[in-house]
Coordinates of C-alpha atoms in Angstrom, one line a residue:
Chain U
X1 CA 0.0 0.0 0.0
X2 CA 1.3 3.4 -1.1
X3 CA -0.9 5.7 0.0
X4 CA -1.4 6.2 3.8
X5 CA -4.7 5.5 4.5
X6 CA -4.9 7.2 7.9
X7 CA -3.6 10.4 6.4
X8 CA -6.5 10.3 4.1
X9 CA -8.9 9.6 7.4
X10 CA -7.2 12.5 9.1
X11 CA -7.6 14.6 6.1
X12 CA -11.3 13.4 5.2
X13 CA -12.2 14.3 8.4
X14 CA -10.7 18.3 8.6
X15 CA -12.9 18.3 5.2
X16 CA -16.0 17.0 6.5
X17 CA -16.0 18.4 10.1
X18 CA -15.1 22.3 8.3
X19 CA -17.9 21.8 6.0
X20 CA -20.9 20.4 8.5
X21 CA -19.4 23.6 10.7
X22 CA -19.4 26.0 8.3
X23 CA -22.8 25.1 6.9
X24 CA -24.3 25.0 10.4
X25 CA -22.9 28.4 11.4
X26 CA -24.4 30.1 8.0
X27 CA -27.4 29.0 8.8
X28 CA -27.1 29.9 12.5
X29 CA -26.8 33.3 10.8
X30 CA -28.8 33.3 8.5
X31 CA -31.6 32.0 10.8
X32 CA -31.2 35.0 13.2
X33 CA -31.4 37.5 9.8
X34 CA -34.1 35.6 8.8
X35 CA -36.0 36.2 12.1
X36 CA -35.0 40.2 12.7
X37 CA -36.3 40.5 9.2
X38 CA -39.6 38.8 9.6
X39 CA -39.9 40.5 13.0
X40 CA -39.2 43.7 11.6
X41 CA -41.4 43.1 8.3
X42 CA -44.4 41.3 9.1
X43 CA -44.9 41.4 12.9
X44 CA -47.5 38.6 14.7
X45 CA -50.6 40.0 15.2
X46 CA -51.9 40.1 18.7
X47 CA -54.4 37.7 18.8
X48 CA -57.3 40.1 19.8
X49 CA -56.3 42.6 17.2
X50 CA -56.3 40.0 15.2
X51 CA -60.0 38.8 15.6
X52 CA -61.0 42.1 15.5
X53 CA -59.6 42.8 11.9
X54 CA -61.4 39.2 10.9
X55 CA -64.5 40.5 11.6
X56 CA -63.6 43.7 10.0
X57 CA -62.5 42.0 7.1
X58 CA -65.8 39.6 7.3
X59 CA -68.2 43.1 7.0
X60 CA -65.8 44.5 4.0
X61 CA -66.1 41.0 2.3
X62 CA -70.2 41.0 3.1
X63 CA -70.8 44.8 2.0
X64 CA -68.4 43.9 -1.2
X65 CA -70.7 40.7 -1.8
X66 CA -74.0 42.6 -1.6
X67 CA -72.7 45.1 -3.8
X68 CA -72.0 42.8 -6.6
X69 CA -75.2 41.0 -6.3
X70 CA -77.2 44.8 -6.7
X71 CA -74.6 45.6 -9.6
X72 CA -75.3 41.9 -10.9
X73 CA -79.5 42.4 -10.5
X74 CA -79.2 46.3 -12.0
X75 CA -77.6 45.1 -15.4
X76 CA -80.0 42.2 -16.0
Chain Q
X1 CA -76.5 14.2 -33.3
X2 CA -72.7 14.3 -35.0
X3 CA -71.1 13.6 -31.8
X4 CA -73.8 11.1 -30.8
X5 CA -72.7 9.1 -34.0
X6 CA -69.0 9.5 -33.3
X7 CA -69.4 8.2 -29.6
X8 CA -71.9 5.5 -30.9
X9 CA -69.2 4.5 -33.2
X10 CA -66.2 4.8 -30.3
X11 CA -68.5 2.1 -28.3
X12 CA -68.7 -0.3 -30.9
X13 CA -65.2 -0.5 -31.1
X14 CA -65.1 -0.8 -28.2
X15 CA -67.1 -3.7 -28.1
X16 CA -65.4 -5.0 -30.7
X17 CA -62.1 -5.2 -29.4
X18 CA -63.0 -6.3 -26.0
X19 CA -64.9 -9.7 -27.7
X20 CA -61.8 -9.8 -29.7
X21 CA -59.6 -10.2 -26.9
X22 CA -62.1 -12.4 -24.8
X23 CA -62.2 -14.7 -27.7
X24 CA -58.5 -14.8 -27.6
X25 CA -58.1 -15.2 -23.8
X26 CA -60.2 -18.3 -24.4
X27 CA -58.6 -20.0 -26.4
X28 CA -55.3 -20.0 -25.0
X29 CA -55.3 -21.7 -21.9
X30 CA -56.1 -24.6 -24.6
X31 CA -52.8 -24.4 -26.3
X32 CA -51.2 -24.5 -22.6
X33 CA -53.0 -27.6 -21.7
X34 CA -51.7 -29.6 -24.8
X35 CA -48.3 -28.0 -24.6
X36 CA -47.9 -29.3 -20.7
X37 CA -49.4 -32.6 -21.4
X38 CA -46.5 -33.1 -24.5
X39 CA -43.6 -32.3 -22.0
X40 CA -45.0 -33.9 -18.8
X41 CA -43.1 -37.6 -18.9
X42 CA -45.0 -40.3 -17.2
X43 CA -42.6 -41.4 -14.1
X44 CA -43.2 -44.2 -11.2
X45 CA -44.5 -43.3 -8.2
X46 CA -41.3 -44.1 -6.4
X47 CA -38.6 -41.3 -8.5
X48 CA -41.4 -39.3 -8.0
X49 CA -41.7 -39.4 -4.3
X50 CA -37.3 -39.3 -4.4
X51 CA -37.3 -36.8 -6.7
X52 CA -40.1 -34.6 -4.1
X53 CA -37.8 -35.4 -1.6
X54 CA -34.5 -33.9 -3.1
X55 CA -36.1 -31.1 -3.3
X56 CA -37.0 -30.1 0.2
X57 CA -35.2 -27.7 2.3
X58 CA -33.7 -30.6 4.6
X59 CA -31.7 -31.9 1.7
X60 CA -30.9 -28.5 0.2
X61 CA -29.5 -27.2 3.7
X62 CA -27.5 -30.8 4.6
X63 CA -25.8 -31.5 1.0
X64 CA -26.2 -28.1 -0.5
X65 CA -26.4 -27.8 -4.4
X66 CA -22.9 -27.5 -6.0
X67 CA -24.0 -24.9 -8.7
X68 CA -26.3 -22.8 -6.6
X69 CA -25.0 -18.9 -7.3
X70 CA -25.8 -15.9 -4.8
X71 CA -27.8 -13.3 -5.9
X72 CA -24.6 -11.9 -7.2
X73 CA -24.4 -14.6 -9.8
X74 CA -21.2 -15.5 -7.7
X75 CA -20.0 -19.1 -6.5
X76 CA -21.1 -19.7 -2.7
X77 CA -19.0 -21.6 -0.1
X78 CA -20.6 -24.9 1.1
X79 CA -20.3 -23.4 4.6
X80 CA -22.7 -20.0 3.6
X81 CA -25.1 -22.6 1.9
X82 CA -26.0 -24.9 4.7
X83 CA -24.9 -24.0 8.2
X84 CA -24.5 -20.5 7.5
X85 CA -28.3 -20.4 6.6
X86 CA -29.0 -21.8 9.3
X87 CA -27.0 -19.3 11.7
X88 CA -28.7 -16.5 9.9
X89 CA -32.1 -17.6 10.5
X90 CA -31.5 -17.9 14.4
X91 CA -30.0 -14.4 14.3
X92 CA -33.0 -13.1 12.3
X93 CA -35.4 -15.3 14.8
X94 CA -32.7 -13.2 17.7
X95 CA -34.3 -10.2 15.6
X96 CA -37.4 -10.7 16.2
X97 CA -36.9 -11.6 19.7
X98 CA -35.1 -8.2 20.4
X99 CA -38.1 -6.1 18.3
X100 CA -41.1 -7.8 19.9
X101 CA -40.2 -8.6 23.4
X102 CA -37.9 -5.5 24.2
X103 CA -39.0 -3.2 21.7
X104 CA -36.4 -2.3 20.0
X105 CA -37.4 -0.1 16.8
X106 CA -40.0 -2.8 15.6
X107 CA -41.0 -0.9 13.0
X108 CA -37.7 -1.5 11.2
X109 CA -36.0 -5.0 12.8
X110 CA -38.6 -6.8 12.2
X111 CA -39.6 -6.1 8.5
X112 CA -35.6 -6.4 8.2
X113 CA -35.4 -9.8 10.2
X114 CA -38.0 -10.9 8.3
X115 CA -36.8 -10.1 5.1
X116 CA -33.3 -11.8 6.1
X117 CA -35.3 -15.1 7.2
X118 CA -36.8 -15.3 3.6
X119 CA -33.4 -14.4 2.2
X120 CA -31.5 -17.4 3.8
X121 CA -34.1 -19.8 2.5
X122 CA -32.9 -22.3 0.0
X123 CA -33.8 -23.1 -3.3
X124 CA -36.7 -20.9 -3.6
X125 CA -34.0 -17.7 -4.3
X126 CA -36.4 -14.9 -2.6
X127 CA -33.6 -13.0 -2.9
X128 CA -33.0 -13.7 -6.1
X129 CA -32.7 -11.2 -9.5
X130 CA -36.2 -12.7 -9.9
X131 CA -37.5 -13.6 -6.1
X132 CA -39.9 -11.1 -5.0
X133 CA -37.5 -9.6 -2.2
X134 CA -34.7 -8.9 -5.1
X135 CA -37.1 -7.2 -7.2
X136 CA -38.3 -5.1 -4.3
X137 CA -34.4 -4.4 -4.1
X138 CA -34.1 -3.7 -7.4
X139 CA -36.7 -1.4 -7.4
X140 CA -35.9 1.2 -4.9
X141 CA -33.3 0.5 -2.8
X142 CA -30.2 -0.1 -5.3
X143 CA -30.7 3.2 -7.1
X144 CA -31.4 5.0 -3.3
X145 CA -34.9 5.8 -4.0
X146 CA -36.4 4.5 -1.1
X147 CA -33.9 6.2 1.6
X148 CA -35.0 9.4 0.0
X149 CA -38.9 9.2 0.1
X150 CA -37.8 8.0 4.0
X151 CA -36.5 11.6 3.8
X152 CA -39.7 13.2 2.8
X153 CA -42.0 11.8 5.5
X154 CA -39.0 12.2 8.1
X155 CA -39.4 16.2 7.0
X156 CA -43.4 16.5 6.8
X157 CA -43.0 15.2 10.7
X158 CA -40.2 17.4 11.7
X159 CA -40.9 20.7 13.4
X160 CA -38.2 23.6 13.4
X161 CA -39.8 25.2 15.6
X162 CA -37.1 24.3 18.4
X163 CA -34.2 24.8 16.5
X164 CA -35.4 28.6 15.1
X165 CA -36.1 29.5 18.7
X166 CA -32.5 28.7 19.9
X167 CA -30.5 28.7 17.0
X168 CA -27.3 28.0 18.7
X169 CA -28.0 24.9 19.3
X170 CA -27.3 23.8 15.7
X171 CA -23.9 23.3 16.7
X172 CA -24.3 20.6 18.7
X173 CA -25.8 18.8 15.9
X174 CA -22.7 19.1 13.9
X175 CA -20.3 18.5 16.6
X176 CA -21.7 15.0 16.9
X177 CA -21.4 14.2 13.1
X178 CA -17.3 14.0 14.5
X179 CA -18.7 10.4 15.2
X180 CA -18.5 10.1 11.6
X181 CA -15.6 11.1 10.5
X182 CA -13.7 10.3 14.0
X183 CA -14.4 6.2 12.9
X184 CA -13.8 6.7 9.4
X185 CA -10.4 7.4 10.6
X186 CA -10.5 4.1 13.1
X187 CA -12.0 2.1 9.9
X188 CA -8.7 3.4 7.7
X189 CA -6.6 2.5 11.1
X190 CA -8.3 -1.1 11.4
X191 CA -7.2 -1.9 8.1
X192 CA -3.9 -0.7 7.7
X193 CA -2.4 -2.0 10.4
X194 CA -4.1 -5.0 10.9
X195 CA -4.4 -7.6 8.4
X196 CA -7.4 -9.3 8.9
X197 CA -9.5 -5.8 7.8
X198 CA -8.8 -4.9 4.7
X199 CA -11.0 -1.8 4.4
X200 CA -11.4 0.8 1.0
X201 CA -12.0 4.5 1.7
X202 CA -14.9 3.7 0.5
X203 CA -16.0 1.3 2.6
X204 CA -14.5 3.1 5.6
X205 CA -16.6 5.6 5.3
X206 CA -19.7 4.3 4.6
X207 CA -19.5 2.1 7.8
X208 CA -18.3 5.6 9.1
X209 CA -21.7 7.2 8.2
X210 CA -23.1 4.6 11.4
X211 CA -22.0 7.1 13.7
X212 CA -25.0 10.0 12.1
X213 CA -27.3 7.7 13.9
X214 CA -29.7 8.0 10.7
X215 CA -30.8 5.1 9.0
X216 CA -31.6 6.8 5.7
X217 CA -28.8 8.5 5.4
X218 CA -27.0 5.0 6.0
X219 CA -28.1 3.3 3.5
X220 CA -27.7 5.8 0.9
X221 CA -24.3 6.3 1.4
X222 CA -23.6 2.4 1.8
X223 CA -25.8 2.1 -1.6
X224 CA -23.5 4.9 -3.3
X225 CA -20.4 3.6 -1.6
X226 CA -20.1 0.2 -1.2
X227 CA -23.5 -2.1 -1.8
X228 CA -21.6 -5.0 -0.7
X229 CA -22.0 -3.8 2.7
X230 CA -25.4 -2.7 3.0
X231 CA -26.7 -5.4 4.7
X232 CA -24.3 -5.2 8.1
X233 CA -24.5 -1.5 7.7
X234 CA -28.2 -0.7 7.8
X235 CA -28.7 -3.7 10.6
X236 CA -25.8 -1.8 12.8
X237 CA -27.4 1.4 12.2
X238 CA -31.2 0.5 13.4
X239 CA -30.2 -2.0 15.9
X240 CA -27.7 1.1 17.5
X241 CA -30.6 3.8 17.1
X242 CA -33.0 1.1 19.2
X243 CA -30.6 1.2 21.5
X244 CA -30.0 4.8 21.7
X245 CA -31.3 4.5 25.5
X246 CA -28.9 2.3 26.7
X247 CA -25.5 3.9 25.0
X248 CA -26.4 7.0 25.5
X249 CA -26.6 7.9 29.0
X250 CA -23.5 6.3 30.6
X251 CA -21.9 8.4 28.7
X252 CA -23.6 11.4 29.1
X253 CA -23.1 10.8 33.2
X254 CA -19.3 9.9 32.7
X255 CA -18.8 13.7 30.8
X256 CA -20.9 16.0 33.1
X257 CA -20.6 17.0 36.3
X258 CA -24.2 17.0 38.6
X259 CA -24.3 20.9 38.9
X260 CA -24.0 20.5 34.6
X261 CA -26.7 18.6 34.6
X262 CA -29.2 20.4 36.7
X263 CA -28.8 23.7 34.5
X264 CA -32.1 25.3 34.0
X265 CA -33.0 26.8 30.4
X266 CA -34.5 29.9 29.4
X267 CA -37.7 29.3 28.0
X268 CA -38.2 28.9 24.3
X269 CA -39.7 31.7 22.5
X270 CA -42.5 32.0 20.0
X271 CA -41.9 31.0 16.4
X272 CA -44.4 32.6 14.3
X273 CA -45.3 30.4 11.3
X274 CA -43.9 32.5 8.8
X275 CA -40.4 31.8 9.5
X276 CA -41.1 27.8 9.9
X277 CA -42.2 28.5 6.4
X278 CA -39.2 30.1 5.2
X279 CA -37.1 27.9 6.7
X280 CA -36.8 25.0 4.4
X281 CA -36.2 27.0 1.8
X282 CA -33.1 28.7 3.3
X283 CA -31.6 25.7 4.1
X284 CA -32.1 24.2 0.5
X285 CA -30.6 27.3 -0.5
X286 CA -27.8 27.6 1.4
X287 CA -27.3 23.5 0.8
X288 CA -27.8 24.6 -3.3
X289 CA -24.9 26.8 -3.1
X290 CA -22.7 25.0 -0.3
X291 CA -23.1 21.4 -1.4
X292 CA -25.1 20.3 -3.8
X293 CA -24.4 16.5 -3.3
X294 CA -26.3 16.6 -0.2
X295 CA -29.4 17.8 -1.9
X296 CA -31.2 14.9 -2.7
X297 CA -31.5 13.9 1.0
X298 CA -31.9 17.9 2.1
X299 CA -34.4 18.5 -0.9
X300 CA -36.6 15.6 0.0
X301 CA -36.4 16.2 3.5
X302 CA -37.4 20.1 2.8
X303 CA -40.0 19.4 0.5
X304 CA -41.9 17.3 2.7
X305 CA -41.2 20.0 5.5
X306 CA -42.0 22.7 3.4
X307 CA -45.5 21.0 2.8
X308 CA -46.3 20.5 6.5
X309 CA -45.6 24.3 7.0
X310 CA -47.8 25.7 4.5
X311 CA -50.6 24.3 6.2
X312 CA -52.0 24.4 2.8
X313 CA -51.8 20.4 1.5
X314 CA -53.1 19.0 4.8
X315 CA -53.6 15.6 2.9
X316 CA -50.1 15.3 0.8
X317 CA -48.5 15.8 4.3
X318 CA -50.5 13.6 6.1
X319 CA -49.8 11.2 3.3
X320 CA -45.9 11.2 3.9
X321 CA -46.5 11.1 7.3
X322 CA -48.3 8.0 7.3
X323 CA -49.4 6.4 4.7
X324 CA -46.1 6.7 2.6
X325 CA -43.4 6.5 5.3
X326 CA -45.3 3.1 6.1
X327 CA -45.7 1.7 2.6
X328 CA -41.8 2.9 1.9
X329 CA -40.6 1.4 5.5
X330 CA -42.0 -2.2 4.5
X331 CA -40.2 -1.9 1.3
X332 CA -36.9 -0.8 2.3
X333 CA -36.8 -3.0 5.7
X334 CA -37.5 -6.2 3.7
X335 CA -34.8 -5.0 0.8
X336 CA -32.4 -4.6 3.3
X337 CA -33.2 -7.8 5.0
X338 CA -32.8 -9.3 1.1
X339 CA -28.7 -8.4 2.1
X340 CA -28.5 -10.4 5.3
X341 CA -28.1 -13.5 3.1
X342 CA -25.6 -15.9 4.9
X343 CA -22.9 -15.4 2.1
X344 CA -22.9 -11.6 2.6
X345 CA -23.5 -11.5 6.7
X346 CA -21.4 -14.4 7.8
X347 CA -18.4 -12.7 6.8
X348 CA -15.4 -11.2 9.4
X349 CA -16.3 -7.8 8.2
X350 CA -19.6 -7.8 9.4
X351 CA -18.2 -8.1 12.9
X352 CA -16.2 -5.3 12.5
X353 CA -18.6 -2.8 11.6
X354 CA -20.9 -3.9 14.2
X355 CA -17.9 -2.9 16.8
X356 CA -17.3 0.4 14.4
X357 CA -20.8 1.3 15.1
X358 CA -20.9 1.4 18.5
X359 CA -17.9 3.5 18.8
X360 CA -18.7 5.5 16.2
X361 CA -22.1 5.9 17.9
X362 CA -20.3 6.9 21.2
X363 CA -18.1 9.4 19.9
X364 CA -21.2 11.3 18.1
X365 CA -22.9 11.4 21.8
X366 CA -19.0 12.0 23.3
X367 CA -18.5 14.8 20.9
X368 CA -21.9 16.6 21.5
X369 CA -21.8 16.8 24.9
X370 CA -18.7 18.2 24.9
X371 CA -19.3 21.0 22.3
X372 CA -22.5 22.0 24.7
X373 CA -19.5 22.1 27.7
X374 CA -17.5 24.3 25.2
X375 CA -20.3 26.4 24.4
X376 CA -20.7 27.1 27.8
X377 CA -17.4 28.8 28.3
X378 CA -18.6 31.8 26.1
X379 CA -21.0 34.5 27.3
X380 CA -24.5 34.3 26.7
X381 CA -27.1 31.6 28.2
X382 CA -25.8 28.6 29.7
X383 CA -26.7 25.4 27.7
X384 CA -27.2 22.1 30.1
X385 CA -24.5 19.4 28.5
X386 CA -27.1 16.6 28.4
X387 CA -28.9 18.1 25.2
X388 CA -25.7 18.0 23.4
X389 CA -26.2 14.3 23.2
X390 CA -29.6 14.5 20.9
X391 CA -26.8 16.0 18.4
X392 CA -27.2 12.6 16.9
X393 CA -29.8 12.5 14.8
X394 CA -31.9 9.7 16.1
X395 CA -35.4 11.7 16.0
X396 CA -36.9 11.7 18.8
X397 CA -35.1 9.3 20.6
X398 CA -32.0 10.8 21.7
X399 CA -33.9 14.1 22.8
X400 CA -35.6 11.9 24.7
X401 CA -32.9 10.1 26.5
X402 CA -31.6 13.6 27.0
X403 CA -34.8 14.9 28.7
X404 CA -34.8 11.3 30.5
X405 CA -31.3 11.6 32.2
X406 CA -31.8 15.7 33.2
X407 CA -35.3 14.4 35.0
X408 CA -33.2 12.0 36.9
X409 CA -31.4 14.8 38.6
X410 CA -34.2 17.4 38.7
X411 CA -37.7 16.4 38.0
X412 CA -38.9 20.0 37.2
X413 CA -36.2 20.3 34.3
X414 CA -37.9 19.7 31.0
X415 CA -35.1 19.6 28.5
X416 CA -37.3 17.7 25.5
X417 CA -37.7 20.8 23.6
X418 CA -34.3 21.8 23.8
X419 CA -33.3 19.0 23.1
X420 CA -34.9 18.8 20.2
X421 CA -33.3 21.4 18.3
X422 CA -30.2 20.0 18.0
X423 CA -31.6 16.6 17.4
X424 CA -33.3 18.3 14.0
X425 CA -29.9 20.4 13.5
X426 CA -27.8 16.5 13.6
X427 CA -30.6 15.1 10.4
X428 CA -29.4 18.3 8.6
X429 CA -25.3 17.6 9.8
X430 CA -25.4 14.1 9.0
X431 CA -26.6 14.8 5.7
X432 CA -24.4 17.5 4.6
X433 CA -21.2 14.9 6.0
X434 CA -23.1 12.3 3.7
X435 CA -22.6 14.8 1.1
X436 CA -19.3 15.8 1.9
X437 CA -18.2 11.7 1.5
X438 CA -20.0 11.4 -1.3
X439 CA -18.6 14.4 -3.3
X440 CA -15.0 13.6 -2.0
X441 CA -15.3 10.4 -4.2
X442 CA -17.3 11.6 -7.2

């Protein structure tokens, strides 16, 4: 045998250990920037805002729908 | 009335051809009968009853057949073909025992044992190019399809939510892939200075891939690297993650100290859905421009993620989750058991990688408690060592063990969660260090 096999062990494994490392700590990063962004961007809704804009948004849709159906019963 | 003719025409033929083909399915079972009655040779009843006998597995197992091939088309020892056979159904029987009485991972030993028991049968060649368990083989498991769809149910049950909440604790699941590389180094070792191993780089490293603790990502890499060894590779690898409960915790215990072990965590925060949505795609990104020989594992693990996060597909999810996983998982257990043949398990090597496992197994858990100890040395909050353990990626059970052992020294210390992001954070590791091996060889 020429080659030293344990070398290549020792040398597969600086490879393979840097790249899971290096991999994992991008996407440590990139996980925080992820979250400050979509923190920043799009913040969670308290959930009693948030029912409260539902049934805002219900009415708008239920106004919108009635609004059609006149339009709809005008032109025919 | 034009397209009333047209179809009124399309049913005819119809018609047509179906009597057409009746007619002809009717009269061939004729031609069969005379053709079996000119080749069937009237015989006494006694070389008939000598000839049933040579025939039965009792013969075939005590004076085995000179010119019986494996499933390799390759010449067999006498040894493999009788007394090996029988060996290997006692240790599949010992399989059985181990998944049904104890419980150990019964979803996989025993469609594995089971497979291996139809494997070592003789004459009948299950295993065979054209037995029923080497076509299952054939179909999915030589070309790696069946690890992957593993992959894909895996991900639609898999919740990031842990691992977003304390991202940190991703390194603990790549400090315990160093059980992979640290015994593809002792693999290399074995064989070059001992000469009854005689190990590849190949080979070393997919017994290597043991220490991942992931049984997928086993047996694509021992499919990719070296088939020959499937069958004691994936048996090592589920047998070891059964036993994740047992290994584990001495060694946990032996590399902490009892104030370690009763460290309290901050509580996880809120995840809002949004960024469990994004997150599969940023880490098939990142795995896109880091390493894209680990994306067939990542993608299929992020794809079926990426559906359970929508929230959007209810049923495709639900169908990886259960009704694919199981379908896939009955597949792939008997198509690895179709490898625990007696000429391909009773072999020297076999007993090596068992032992290869375990340590490779040990030094994963070894190595992630000790990065958590690391970790702790740095500023910030203090990480209790016995999640660093769940860095293998045996999910859920070594975030369970962890949790286990930290209740053992203070019942109001809930470390499940916590332990849980590093235990999703070692699936990802141990398949970008399947990558890596694979790459280094393409």
């Amino acid at each position: 045998m020429d080659t030293n096999l344990v070398i290549e062990g020792f040398k597969f494994m600086a490879l393979g250990m840097g790249t899971v490392f290096l991999f994992l700590i991008i996407l440590i990063v990139m996980m925080n920037i992820m979250s400050a962004v979509i923190h920043r961007l799009f913040p969670e809704p308290k959930p009693s805002a948030s029912a409260q804009s539902d049934s805002q948004n219900n009415n708008k849709r239920i106004v919108a729908a009635i609004t059609a159906a006149i339009a709809h019963h005008r032109r025919s | 009335m034009k397209v009333f003719i047209l179809k009124l025409l399309a049913l005819l033929m119809l018609m047509g051809m179906g009597s057409i083909s009746a007619n002809e399915s009717a009269s061939a079972p004729e031609k069969m009968s005379t053709h079996q009655e000119e080749t069937y040779k009237t015989k006494p009843l006694s070389e008939m009853m000598s000839g049933f006998l040579e025939s039965t597995g009792i013969v075939a197992l005590m004076y085995p057949n000179p010119d019986e091939l494996n499933s390799h088309g390759e010449k067999i020892s006498d040894f493999h073909k009788s007394w090996g056979r029988v060996i290997m159904i006692i240790i599949t029987f010992l399989l059985f025992y181990l998944a049904v009485a104890k419980g150990f991972e019964p979803l996989l030993l025993l469609p594995i044992g089971f497979g291996g028991l139809l494997a070592n049968i003789p004459v009948a060649g299950i295993a065979g190019d054209n037995g029923f368990l080497g076509i299952i083989y054939h179909m999915g498991l030589s070309n790696q399809l069946f690890p992957i769809l593993i992959f894909m149910g895996v991900g639609a049950m898999t919740d990031f939510g842990p691992l977003l909440s304390n991202p940190k604790t991703a390194l603990l699941g790549g400090a315990a892939q160093f059980g992979i590389f640290g015994t593809l180094v002792g693999a290399v070792a074995l064989s070059e200075y001992t000469t009854i191993f005689d190990f590849t780089l190949k080979q070393a490293s997919a017994i290597s891939i043991i220490g991942g603790a992931d049984g997928p990502t086993s047996i694509f890499i021992a499919t990719n690297l070296a088939p020959e060894l499937l069958g004691a590779i994936a048996v090592a690898s589920y047998s070891y993650m059964a036993m994740v409960p047992i290994i584990q915790p001495p060694i946990m215990k032996v590399l902490t100290t009892n104030a370690e072990r009763r460290i309290k965590m901050t509580t996880l925060r809120h995840v809002s859905r949004l960024e469990k949505l994004v997150f599969p795609i940023l880490v098939l990104v990142l795995a896109i421009l880091v390493l894209p020989e680990s994306t067939p594992l990542i993608g299929a693990f992020m794809f079926g993620n990426f559906l359970k996060e929508t929230g959007v597909v209810d049923r495709l999810s639900d169908t990886m989750q259960n009704a694919l996983i199981n379908i896939v998982t009955i597949f792939l257990g008997l198509a690895v058991g179709s490898k625990l043949a007696a000429d391909q398990f009773l072999v020297p090597d076999t007993l090596a990688i068992l032992a290869l496992g375990i340590v490779a197994f040990s030094v994963g858990t070894a190595a992630g408690v000790i990065m958590a100890k690391i970790m702790n040395l740095f500023p910030g909050h203090k990480i209790n060592p016995l999640i660093g353990s769940a860095g293998v990626s045996a999910v859920p059970m070594a975030a369970r063990v962890s949790n286990k052992v930290g209740m053992e020294y203070d019942r109001s210390n809930m470390l499940l969660m916590h332990a849980m992001g590093p235990n999703v954070a070692g699936v990802i590791g141990s398949a970008v260090a399947a990558g890596v091996l694979i790459s280094l060889f393409k």
